[in-house]
Tab-separated table of C-alpha atoms and ligand atoms in Angstrom:
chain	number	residue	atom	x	y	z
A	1	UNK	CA	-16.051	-11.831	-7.969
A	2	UNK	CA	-12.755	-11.954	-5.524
A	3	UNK	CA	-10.653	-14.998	-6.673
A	4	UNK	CA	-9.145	-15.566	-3.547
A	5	UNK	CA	-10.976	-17.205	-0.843
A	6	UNK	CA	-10.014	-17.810	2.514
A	7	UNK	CA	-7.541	-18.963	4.248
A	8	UNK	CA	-5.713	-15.379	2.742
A	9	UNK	CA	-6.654	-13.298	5.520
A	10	UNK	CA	-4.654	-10.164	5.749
A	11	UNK	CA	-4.686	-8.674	10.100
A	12	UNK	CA	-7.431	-5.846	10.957
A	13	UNK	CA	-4.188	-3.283	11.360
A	14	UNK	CA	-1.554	-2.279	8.858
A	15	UNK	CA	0.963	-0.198	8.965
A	16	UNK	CA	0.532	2.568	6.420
A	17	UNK	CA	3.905	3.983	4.353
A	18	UNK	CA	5.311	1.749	7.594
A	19	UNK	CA	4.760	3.213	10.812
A	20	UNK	CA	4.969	6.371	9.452
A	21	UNK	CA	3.760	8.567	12.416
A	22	UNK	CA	6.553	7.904	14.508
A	23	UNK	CA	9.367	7.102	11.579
A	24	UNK	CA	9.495	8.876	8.167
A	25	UNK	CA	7.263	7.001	5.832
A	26	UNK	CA	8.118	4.518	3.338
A	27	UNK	CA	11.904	4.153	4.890
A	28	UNK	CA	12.816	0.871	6.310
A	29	UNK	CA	12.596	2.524	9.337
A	30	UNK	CA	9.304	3.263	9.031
A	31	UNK	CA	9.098	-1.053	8.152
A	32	UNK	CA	11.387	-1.913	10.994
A	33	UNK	CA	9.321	0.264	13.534
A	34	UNK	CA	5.929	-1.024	11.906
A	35	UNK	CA	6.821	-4.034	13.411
A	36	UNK	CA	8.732	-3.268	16.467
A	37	UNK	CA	5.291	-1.607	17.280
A	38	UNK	CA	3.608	-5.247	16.778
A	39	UNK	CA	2.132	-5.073	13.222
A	40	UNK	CA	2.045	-7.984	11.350
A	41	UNK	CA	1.603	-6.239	8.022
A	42	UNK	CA	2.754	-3.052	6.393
A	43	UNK	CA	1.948	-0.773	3.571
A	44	UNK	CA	4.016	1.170	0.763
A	45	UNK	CA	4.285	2.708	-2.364
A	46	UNK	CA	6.308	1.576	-5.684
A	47	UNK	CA	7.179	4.183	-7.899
A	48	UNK	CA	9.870	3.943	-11.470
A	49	UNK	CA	13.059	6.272	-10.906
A	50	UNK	CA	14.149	8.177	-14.303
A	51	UNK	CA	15.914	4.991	-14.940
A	52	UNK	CA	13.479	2.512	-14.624
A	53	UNK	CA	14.428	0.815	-10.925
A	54	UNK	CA	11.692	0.656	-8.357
A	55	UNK	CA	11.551	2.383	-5.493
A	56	UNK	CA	9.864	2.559	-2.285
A	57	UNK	CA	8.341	6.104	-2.235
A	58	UNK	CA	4.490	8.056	-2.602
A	59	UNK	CA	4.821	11.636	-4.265
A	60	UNK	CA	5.854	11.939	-8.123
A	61	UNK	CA	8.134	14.885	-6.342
A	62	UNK	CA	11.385	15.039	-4.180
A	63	UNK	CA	10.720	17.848	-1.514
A	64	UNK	CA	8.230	16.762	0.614
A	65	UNK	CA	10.287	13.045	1.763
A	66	UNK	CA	13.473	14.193	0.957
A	67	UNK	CA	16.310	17.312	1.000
A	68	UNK	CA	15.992	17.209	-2.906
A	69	UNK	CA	13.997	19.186	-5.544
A	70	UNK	CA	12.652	17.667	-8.782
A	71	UNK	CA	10.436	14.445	-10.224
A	72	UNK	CA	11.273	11.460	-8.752
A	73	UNK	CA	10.880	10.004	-12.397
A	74	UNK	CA	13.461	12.566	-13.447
A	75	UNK	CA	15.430	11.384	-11.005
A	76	UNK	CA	18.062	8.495	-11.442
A	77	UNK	CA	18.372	6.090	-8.885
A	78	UNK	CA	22.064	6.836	-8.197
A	79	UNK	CA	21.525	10.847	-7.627
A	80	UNK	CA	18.119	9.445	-5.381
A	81	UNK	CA	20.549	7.154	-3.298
A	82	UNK	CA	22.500	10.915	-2.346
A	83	UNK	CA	19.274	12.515	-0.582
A	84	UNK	CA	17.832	12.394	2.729
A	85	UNK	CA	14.620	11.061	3.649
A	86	UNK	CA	14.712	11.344	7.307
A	87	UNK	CA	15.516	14.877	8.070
A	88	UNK	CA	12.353	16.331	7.471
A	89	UNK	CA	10.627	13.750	9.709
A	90	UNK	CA	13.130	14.508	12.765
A	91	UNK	CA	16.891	14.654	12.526
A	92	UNK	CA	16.588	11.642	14.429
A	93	UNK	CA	16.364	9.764	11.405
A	94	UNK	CA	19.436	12.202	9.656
A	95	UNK	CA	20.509	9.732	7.130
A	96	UNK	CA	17.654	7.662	5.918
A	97	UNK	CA	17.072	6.523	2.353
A	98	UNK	CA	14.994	6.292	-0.409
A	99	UNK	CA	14.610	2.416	-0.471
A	100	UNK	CA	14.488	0.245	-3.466
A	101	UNK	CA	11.910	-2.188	-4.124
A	102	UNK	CA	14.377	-5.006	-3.629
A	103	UNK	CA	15.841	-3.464	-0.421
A	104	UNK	CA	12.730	-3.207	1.248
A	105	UNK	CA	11.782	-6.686	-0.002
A	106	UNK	CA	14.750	-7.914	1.795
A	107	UNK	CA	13.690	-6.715	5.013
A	108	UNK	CA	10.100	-7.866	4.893
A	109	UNK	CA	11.106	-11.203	4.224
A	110	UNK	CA	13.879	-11.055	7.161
A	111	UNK	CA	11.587	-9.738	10.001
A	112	UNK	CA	8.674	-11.740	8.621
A	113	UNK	CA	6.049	-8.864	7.729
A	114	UNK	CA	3.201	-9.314	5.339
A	115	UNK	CA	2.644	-6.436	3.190
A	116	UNK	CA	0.244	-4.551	0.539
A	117	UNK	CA	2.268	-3.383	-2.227
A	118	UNK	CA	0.317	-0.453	-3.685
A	119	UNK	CA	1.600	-0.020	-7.107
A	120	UNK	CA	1.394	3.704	-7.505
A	121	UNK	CA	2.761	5.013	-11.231
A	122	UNK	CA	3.845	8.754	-11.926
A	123	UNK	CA	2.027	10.076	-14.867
A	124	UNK	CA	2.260	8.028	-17.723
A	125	UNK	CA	4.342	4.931	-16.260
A	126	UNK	CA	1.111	2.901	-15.290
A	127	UNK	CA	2.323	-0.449	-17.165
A	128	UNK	CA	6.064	0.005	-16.704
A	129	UNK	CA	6.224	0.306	-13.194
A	130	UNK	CA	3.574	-2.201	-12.496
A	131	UNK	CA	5.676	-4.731	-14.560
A	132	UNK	CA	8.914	-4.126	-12.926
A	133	UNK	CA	7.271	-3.811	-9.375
A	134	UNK	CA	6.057	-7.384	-10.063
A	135	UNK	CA	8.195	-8.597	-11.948
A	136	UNK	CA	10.812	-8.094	-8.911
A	137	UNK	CA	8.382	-8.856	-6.347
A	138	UNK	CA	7.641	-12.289	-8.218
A	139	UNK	CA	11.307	-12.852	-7.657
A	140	UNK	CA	11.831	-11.990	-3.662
A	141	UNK	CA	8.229	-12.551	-2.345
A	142	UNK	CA	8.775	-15.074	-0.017
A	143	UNK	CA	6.924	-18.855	-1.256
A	144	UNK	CA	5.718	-19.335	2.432
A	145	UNK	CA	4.608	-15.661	3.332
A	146	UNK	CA	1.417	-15.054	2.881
A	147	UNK	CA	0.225	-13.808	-0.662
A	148	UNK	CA	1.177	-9.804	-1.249
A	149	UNK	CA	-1.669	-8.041	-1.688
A	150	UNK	CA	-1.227	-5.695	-5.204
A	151	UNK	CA	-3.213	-2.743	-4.759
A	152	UNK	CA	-3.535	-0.006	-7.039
A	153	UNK	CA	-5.601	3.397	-8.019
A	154	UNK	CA	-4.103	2.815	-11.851
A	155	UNK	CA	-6.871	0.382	-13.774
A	156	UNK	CA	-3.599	-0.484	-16.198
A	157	UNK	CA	-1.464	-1.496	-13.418
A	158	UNK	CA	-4.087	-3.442	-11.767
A	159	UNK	CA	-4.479	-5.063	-15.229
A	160	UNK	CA	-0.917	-6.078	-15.692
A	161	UNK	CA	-0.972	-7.256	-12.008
A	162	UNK	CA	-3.762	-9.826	-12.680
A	163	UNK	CA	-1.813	-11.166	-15.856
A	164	UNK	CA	1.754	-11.034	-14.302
A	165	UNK	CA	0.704	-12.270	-11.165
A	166	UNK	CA	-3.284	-13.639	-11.320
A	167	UNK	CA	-2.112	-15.741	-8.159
A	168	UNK	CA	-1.771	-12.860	-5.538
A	169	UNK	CA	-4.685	-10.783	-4.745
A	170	UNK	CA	-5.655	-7.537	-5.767
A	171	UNK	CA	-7.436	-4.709	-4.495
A	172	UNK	CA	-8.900	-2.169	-6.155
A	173	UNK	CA	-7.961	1.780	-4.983
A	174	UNK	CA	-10.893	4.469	-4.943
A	175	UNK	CA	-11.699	7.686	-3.006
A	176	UNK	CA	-14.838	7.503	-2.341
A	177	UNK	CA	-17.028	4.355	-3.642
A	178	UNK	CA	-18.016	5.225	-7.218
A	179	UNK	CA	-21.066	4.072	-9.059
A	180	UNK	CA	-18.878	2.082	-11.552
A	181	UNK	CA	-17.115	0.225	-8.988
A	182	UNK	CA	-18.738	-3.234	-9.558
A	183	UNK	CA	-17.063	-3.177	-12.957
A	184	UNK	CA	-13.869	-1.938	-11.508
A	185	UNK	CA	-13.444	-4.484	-9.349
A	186	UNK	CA	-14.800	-7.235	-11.581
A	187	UNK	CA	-12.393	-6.267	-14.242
A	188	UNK	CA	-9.597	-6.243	-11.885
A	189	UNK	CA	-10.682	-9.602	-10.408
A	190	UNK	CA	-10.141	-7.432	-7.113
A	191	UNK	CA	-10.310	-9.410	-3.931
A	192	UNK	CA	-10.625	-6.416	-1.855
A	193	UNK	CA	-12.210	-2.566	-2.475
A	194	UNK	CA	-9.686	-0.006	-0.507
A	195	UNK	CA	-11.773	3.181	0.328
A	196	UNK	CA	-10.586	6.637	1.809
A	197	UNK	CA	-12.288	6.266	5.310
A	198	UNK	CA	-13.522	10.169	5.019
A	199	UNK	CA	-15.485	8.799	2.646
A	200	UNK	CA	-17.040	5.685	3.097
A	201	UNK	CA	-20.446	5.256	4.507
A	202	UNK	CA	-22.013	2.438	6.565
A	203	UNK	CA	-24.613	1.261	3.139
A	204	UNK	CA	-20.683	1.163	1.251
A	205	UNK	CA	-19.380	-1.067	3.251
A	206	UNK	CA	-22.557	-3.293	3.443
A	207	UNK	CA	-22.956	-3.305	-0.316
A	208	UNK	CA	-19.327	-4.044	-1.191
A	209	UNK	CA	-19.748	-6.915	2.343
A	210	UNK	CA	-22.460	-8.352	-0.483
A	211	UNK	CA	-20.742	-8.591	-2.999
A	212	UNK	CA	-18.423	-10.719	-1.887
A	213	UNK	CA	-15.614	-8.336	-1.433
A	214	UNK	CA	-13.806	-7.305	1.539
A	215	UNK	CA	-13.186	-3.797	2.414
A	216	UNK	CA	-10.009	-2.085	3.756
A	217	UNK	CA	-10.051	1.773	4.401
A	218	UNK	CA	-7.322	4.342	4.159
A	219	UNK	CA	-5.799	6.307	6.904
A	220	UNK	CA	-7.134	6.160	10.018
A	221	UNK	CA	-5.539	7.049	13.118
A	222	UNK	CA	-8.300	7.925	15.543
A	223	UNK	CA	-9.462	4.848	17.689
A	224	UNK	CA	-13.272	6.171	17.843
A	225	UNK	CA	-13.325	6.588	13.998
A	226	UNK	CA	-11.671	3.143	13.617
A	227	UNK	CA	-14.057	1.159	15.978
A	228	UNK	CA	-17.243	2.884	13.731
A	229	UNK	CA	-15.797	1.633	11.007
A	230	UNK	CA	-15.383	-2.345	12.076
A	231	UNK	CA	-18.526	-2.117	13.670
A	232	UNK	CA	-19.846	-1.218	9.875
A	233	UNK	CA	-18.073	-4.447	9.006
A	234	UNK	CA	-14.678	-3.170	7.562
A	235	UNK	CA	-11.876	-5.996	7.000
A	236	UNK	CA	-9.131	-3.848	7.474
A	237	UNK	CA	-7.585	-0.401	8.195
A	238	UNK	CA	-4.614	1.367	7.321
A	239	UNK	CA	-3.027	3.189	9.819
A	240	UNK	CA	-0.030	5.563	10.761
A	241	UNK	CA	-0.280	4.821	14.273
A	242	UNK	CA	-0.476	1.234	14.755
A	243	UNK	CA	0.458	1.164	18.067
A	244	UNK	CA	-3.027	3.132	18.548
A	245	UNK	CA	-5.541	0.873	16.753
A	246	UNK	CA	-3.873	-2.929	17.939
A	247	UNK	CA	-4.749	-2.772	21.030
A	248	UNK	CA	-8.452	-2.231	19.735
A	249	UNK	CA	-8.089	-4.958	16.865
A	250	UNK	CA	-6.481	-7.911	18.737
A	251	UNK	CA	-3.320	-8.029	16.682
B	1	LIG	O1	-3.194	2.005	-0.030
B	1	LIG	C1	-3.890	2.830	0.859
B	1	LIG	C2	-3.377	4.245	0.802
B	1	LIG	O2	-1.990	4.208	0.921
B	1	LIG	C3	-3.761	4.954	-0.480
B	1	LIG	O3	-3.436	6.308	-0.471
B	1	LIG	O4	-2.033	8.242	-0.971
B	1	LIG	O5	-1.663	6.983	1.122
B	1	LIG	O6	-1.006	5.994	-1.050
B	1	LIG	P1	-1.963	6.902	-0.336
B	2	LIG	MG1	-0.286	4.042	-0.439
């Protein structure tokens, strides 16, 4: 059962990777424009570089985010802190970084944003990078923010996050609702079940609702789709455009 009862109520919107349809994801401007665009919480993804610092970034490779080639966990933070994550959003953003953990930390405490850190391991680095994700996290989160939601796909992450950190939340990452996910989320002591919004269906949502979970989807950007899905009884979605769905949610 969810050990967290209310008053933790994370908002109906947040920003996913940041706002990270009009800023390249996972950069603090992505954070910076999350909330210049009125959301209240954001989104990422912690990864380990090649030497073990924690970073602020979703694919286990370089090219996609940034002008470099490789794994980011054959990567070292210094050569990282040389490439260029906003060019291949828009030259616009010609210059951005890579973030660290503690950098982006920084700035969520500064402009006041609530956020769901989604631990998110390259292949093999499940415990490590959920134990320096928290253990740094532990160390900036703000006392009087509200609690940081810990979500992860990785069961052994999630399981280091409820013994490192059993007081913040933690939601449990699927695709599509599996039949196992009772004992997922019981062995995570999940508050919340994320689930990609292509896949969920109105009877998911109802029998997670019973269970005394609440439910948070993954990405939705289309105002239609997202007003199904609250009317199905959804807590929260993650969106790239959150500008789009606010008006819809009320904040
Ligand atoms: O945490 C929700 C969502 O971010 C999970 O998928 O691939 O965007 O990290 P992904
Ligand atoms: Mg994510």
């Amino acid at each position: 059962m969810p050990t967290l009862a209310p008053p933790f109520s994370p908002p109906p919107v947040i920003a996913h990777r940041g706002a990270s349809a009009s800023a390249p994801e996972n950069t603090l401007a992505a954070f910076r424009r999350a909330a210049e665009l009125g959301a209240r919480w954001v989104e990422f993804d912690v990864k380990l570089t090649a030497d073990g610092r924690p970073v602020v970034f979703h694919d286990d490779t370089l090219e996609r985010t940034t002008d470099g080639a490789g794994r980011l966990a054959e990567t070292s933070l210094a050569d990282l802190a040389d490439l260029d994550a906003g060019t291949w959003f828009d030259p616009d953003f010609a210059g951005a970084l890579v973030p660290t953990l503690e950098e982006t930390l920084d700035l969520l405490a500064d402009m006041g944003l609530g956020a769901n850190m989604e631990l998110k391991p390259c292949p093999g680095r499940d415990v490590e990078t959920a134990r320096v994700g928290i253990d740094v996290a532990r160390a900036m989160w703000p006392v009087e923010a509200p609690p940081l939601l810990i979500s992860s796909f990785s069961r052994p992450a999630l399981r280091v996050a409820r013994e490192m950190a059993p007081q913040w939340p933690r939601g449990l990452l699927l695709g599509g609702l599996t039949d196992d996910w009772r004992q997922e989320a019981e062995a995570a002591e999940a508050w919340s079940v994320h689930v990609d919004s292509t896949l969920i269906r109105a009877r998911d949502v109802a029998e997670v609702v019973d269970a005394g979970y609440r439910v948070m989807v993954y990405t939705v950007n289309d105002p239609g789709r997202a007003a199904n899905l609250w009317d199905w009884g959804i807590d929260g979605i993650f969106t790239d455009r959150p500008e789009v769905l606010l008006p819809l949610a009320g904040g």
